[in-house]
Short mmCIF file of C-alpha atoms in Angstrom, two decimals:
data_model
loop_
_atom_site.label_atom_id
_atom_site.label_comp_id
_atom_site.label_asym_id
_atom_site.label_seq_id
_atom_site.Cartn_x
_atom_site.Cartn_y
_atom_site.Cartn_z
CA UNK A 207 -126.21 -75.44 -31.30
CA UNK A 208 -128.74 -72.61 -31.25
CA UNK A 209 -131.58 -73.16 -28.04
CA UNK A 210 -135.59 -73.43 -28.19
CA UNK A 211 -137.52 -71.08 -26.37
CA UNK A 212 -139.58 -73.84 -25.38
CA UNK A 213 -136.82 -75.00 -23.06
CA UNK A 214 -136.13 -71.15 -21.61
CA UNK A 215 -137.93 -72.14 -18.45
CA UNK A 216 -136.46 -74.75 -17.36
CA UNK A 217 -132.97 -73.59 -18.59
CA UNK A 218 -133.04 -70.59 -16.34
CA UNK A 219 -134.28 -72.49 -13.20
CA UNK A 220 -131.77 -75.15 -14.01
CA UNK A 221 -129.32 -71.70 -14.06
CA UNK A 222 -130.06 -70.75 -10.65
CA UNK A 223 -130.05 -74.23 -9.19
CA UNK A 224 -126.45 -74.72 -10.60
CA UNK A 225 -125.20 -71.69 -10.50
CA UNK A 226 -123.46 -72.62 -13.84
CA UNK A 227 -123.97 -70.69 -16.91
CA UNK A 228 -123.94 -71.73 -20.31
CA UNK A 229 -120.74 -72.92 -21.73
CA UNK A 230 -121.28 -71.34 -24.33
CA UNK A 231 -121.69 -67.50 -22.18
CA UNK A 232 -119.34 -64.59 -21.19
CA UNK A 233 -119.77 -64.83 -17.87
CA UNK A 234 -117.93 -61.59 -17.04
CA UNK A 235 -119.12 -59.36 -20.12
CA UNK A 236 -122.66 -60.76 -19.04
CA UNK A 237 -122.27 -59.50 -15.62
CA UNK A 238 -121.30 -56.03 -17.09
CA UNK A 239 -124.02 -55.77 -19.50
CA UNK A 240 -125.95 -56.30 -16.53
CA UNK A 241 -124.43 -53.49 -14.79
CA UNK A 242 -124.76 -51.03 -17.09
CA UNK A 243 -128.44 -51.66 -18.15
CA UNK A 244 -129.41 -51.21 -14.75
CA UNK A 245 -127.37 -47.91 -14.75
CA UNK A 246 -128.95 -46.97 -17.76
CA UNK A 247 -132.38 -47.54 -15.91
CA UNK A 248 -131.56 -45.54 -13.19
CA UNK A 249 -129.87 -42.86 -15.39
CA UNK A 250 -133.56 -42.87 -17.47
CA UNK A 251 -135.59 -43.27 -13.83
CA UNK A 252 -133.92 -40.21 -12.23
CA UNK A 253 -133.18 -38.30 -15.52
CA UNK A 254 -133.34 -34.18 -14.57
CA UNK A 255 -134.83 -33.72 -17.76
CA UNK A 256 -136.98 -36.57 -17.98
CA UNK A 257 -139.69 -34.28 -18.81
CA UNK A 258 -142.16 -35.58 -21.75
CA UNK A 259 -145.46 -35.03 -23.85
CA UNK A 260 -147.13 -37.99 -22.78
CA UNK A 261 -150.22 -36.60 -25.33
CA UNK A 262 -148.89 -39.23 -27.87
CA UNK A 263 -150.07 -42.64 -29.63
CA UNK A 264 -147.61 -44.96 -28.96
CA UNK A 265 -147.31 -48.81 -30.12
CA UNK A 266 -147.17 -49.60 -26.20
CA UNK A 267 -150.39 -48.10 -25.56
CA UNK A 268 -152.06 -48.95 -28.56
CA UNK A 269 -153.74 -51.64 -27.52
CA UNK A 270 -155.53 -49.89 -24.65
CA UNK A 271 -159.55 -48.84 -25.00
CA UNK A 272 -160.77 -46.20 -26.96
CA UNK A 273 -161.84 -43.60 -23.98
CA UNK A 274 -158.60 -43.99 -22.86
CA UNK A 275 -156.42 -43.36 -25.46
CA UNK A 276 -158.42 -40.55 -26.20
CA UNK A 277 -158.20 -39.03 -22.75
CA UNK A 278 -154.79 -39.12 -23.27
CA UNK A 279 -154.32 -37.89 -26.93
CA UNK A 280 -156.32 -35.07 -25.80
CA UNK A 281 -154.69 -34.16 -22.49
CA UNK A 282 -158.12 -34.55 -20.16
CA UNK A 283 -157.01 -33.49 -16.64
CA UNK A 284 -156.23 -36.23 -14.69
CA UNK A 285 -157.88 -36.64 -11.09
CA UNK A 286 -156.17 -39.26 -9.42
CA UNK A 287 -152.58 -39.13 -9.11
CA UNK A 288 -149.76 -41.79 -9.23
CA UNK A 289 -148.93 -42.65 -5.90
CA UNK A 290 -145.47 -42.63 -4.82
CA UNK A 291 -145.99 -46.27 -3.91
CA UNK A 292 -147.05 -47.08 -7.64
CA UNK A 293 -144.12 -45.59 -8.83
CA UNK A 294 -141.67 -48.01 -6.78
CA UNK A 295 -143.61 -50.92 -8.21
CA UNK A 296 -143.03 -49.58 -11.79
CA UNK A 297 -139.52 -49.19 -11.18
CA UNK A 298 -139.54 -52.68 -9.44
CA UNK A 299 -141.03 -54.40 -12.67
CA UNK A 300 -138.18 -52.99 -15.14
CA UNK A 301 -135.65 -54.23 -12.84
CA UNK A 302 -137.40 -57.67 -12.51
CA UNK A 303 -137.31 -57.49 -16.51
CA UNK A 304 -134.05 -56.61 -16.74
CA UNK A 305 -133.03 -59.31 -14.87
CA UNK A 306 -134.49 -61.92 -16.67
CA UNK A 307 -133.08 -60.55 -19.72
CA UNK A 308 -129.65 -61.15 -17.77
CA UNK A 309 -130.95 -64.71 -16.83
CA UNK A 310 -132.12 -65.69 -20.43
CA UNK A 311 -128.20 -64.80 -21.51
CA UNK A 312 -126.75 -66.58 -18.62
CA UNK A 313 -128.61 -69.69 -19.72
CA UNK A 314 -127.63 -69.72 -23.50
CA UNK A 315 -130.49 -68.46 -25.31
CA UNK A 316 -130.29 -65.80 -27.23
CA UNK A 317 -131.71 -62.30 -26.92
CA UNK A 318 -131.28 -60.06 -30.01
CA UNK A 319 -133.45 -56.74 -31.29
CA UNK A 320 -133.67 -55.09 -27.31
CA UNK A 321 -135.68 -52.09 -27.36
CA UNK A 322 -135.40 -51.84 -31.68
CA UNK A 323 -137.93 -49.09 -32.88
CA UNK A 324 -141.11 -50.02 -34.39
CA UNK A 325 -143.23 -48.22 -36.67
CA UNK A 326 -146.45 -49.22 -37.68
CA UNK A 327 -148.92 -46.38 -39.53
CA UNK A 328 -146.39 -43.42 -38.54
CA UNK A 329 -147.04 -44.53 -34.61
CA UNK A 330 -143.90 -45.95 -33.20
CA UNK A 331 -142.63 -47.94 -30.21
CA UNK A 332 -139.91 -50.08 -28.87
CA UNK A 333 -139.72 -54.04 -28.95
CA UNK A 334 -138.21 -55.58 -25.88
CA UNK A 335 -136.79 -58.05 -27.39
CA UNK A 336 -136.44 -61.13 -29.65
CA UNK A 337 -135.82 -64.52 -27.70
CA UNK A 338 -134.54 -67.13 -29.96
CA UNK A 339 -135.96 -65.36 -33.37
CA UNK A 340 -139.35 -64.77 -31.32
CA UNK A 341 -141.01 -61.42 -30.46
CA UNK A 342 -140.79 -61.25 -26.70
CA UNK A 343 -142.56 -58.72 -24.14
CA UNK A 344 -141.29 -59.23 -20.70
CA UNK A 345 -143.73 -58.72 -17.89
CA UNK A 346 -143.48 -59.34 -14.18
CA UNK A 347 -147.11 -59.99 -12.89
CA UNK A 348 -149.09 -60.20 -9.63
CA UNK A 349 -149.77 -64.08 -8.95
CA UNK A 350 -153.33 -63.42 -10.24
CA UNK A 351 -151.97 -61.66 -13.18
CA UNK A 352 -149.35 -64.35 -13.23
CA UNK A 353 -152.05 -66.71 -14.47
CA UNK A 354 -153.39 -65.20 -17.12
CA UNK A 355 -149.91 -65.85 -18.89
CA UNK A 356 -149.61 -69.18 -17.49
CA UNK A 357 -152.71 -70.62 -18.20
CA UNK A 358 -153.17 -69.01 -21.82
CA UNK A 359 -155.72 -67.06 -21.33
CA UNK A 360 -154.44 -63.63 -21.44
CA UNK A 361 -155.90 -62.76 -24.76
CA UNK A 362 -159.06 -63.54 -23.19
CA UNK A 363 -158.69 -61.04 -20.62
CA UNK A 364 -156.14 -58.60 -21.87
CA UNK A 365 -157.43 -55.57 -19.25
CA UNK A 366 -154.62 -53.39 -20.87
CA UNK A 367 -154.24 -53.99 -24.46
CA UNK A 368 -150.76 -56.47 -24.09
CA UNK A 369 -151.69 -58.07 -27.08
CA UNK A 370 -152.49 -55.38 -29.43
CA UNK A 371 -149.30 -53.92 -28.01
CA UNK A 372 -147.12 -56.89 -29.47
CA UNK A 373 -149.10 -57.90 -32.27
CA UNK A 374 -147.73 -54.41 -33.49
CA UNK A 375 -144.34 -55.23 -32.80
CA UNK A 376 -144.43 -58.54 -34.46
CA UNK A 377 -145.89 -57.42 -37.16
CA UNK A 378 -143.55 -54.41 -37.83
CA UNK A 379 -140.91 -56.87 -37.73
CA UNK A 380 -142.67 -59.43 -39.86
CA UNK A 381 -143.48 -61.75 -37.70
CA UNK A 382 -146.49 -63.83 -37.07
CA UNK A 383 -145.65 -65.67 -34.01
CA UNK A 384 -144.83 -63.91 -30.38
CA UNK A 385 -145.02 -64.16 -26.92
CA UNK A 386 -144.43 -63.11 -23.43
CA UNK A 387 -141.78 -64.18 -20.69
CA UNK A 388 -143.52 -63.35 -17.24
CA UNK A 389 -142.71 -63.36 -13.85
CA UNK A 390 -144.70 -63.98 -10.66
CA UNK A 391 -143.21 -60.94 -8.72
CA UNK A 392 -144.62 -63.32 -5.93
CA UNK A 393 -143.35 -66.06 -5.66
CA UNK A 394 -140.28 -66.15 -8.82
CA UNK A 395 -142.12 -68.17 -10.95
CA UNK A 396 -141.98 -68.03 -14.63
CA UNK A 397 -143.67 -68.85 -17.81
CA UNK A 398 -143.92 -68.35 -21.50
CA UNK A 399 -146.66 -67.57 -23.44
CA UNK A 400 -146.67 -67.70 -27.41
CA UNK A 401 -149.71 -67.21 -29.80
CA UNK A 402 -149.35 -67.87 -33.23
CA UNK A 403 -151.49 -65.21 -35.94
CA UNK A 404 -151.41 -68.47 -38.90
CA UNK A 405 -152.57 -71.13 -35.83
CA UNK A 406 -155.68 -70.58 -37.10
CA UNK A 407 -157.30 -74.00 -35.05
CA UNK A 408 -156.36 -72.58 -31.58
CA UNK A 409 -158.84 -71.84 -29.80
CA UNK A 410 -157.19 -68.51 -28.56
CA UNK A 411 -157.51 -67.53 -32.47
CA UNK A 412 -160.76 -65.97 -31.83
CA UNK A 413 -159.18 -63.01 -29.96
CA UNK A 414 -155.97 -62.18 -31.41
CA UNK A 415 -156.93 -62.49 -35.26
CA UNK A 416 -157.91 -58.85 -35.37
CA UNK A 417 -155.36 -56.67 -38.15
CA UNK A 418 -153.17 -54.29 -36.45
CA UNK A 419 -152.73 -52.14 -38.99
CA UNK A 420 -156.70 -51.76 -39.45
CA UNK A 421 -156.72 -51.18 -35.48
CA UNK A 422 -154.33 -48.29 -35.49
CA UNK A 423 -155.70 -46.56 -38.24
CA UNK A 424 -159.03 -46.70 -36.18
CA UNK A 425 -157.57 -45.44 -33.18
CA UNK A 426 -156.00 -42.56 -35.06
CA UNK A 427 -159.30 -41.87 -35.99
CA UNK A 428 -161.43 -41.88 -33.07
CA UNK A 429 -158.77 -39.53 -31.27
CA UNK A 430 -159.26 -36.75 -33.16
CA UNK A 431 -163.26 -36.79 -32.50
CA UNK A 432 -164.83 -34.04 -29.96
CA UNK A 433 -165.73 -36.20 -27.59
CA UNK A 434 -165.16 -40.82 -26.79
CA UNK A 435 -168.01 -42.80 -27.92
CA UNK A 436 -167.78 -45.48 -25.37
CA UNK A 437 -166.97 -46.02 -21.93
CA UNK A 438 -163.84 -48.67 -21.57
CA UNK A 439 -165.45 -50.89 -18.93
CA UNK A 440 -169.15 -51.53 -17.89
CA UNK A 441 -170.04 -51.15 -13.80
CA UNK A 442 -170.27 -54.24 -12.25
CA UNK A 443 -172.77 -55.00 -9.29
CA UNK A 444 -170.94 -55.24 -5.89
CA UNK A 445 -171.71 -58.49 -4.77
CA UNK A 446 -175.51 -58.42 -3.09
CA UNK A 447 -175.12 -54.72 -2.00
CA UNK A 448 -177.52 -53.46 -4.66
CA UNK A 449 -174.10 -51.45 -4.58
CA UNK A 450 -172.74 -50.79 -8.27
CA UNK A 451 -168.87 -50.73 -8.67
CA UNK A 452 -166.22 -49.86 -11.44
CA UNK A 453 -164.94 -52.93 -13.41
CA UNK A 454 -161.49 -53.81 -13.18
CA UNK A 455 -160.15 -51.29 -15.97
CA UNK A 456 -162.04 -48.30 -14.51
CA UNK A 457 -160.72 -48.85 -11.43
CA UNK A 458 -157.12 -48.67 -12.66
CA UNK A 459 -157.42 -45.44 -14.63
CA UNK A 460 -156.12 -42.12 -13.74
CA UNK A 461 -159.01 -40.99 -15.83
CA UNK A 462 -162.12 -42.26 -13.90
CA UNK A 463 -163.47 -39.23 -12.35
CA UNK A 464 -163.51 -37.50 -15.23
CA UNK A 465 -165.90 -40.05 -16.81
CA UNK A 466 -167.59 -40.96 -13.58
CA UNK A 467 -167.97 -37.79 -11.64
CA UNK A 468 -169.85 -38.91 -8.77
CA UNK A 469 -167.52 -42.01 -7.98
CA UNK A 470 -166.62 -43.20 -4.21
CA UNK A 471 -163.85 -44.53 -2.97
CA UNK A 472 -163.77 -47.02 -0.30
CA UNK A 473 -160.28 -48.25 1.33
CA UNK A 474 -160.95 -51.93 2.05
CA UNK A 475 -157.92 -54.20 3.61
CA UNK A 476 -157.60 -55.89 0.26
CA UNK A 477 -157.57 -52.79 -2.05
CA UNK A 478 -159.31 -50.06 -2.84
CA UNK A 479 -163.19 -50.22 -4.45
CA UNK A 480 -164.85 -47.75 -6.32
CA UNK A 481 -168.64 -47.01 -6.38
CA UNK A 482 -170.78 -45.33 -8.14
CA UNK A 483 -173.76 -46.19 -6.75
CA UNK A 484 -174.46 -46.99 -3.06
CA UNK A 485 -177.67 -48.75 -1.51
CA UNK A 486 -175.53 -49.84 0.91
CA UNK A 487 -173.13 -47.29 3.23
CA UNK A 488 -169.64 -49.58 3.12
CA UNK A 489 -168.29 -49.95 7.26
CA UNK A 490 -164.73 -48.69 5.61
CA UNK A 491 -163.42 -45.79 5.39
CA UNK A 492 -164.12 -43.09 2.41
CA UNK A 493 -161.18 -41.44 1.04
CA UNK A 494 -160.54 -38.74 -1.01
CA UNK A 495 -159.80 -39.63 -4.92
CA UNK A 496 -156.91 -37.67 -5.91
#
């Protein structure tokens, strides 16, 4: 008998408590499946020839704002590199996703459609998976970002275009209904998250009835223009400063020099801020953005 995703939660903690797989699993060829997708990561991670125009639509970024995707269709230097330490955390999150791939077997359910290619208005991607017939994104999260998954309200505050990003793949494989199964990198706690396009009562509906299709063609559009209309994110007032600050998405971009040339960059203990506007000299160190 074929498992609900709506018991995948509880099924995998009940997995780790036990120890005990699924009757119905290979343990062994489960193990090795393991073992070679994580080889395959590494193999793709440390690739010699990894080398790739990253001047491309793709159905992963699609979702992302307009000023960014066209900084990045139209190869605008960027100013602040990845940090080495970024990189670790990238390469952290596949594993993490990986392994709950692994976990999601081990328990019963079934995975099916891992990394299939997409295609939606000649811009293509790939899927992570289907969980039990549903379109699935895996995503290991900060405990703040964590929330946003567990509460619901992602859709709400969807900072980098996750649900454009799936809508696509759900709706290249005909599919109205998907989700997310997310990790807090924190702590091990998990979640899923579905939205349903035909739940037209929930109140989530609001934000995720958009078309896709009618999206993409936009953003095909607005790429090929001389210069972005918009900026992605409005600057936010820092507190009672009179200090003025990027917004969250800003902040995150490799791209925010080059559309805020005069921004500052402040290392606090909890992170670094941006300014772009100072009334008020911060007591923390300036660094250098690049």
């Amino acid at each position: 008998m074929s498992k609900s995703i709506y018991t995948l939660v509880d099924d995998i903690y009940k997995l780790m408590v036990t120890k005990e797989a699924d009757e119905s699993v290979d343990v062994e060829a489960e193990i090795e499946k393991f073992g070679e997708n994580m080889k395959s990561l590494m193999r793709t991670e440390f690739a010699r020839d990894r080398q790739r125009d990253n001047r491309t639509l793709r159905l992963s970024n699609i979702g992302r704002d307009d000023r960014y995707l066209w900084n990045v269709v139209n190869g605008t230097e960027i100013t602040e590199k990845i940090q080495p330490y970024t990189y670790i955390k990238f390469m952290y999150g596949h594993l993490i996703e990986e392994m709950l791939l692994f976990l999601t077997r081990m328990a019963g359910h079934e995975v099916t459609d891992e990394q299939k290619v997409c295609e939606v208005e000649g811009i293509k991607g790939h899927m992570d998976c289907k969980i039990d017939g549903v379109v699935i994104d895996v995503k290991s999260a900060s405990s703040y970002g964590f929330k946003k998954f567990k509460e619901g309200t992602l859709a709400m505050e969807d900072s980098f275009g996750y649900v454009d990003q799936i809508k696509a793949y759900a709706h290249a494989c005909g599919e109205t209904k998907f989700g997310w199964l997310a990790m807090d990198k924190a702590n091990g706690h998990l979640t899923v998250l579905q939205y349903d396009l035909e739940d037209t009562q929930a109140p989530v509906y609001e934000y995720i009835k958009g078309d896709i299709t009618e999206r993409i063609r936009e953003v095909k559009k607005l790429v090929g223009l001389e210069e972005p209309l918009t900026f992605c994110d409005s600057p936010v007032p820092d507190g009672k400063s009179g200090n003025i600050k990027l917004g969250v998405k800003c902040s995150y971009c490799q791209y925010k020099k080059h559309c805020h040339p005069d921004v500052r960059k402040f290392a606090y203990s909890y992170g670094p801020k941006f300014l772009i506007h100072v009334e008020y000299e911060p007591k923390v160190m300036e660094v250098d953005i690049e």
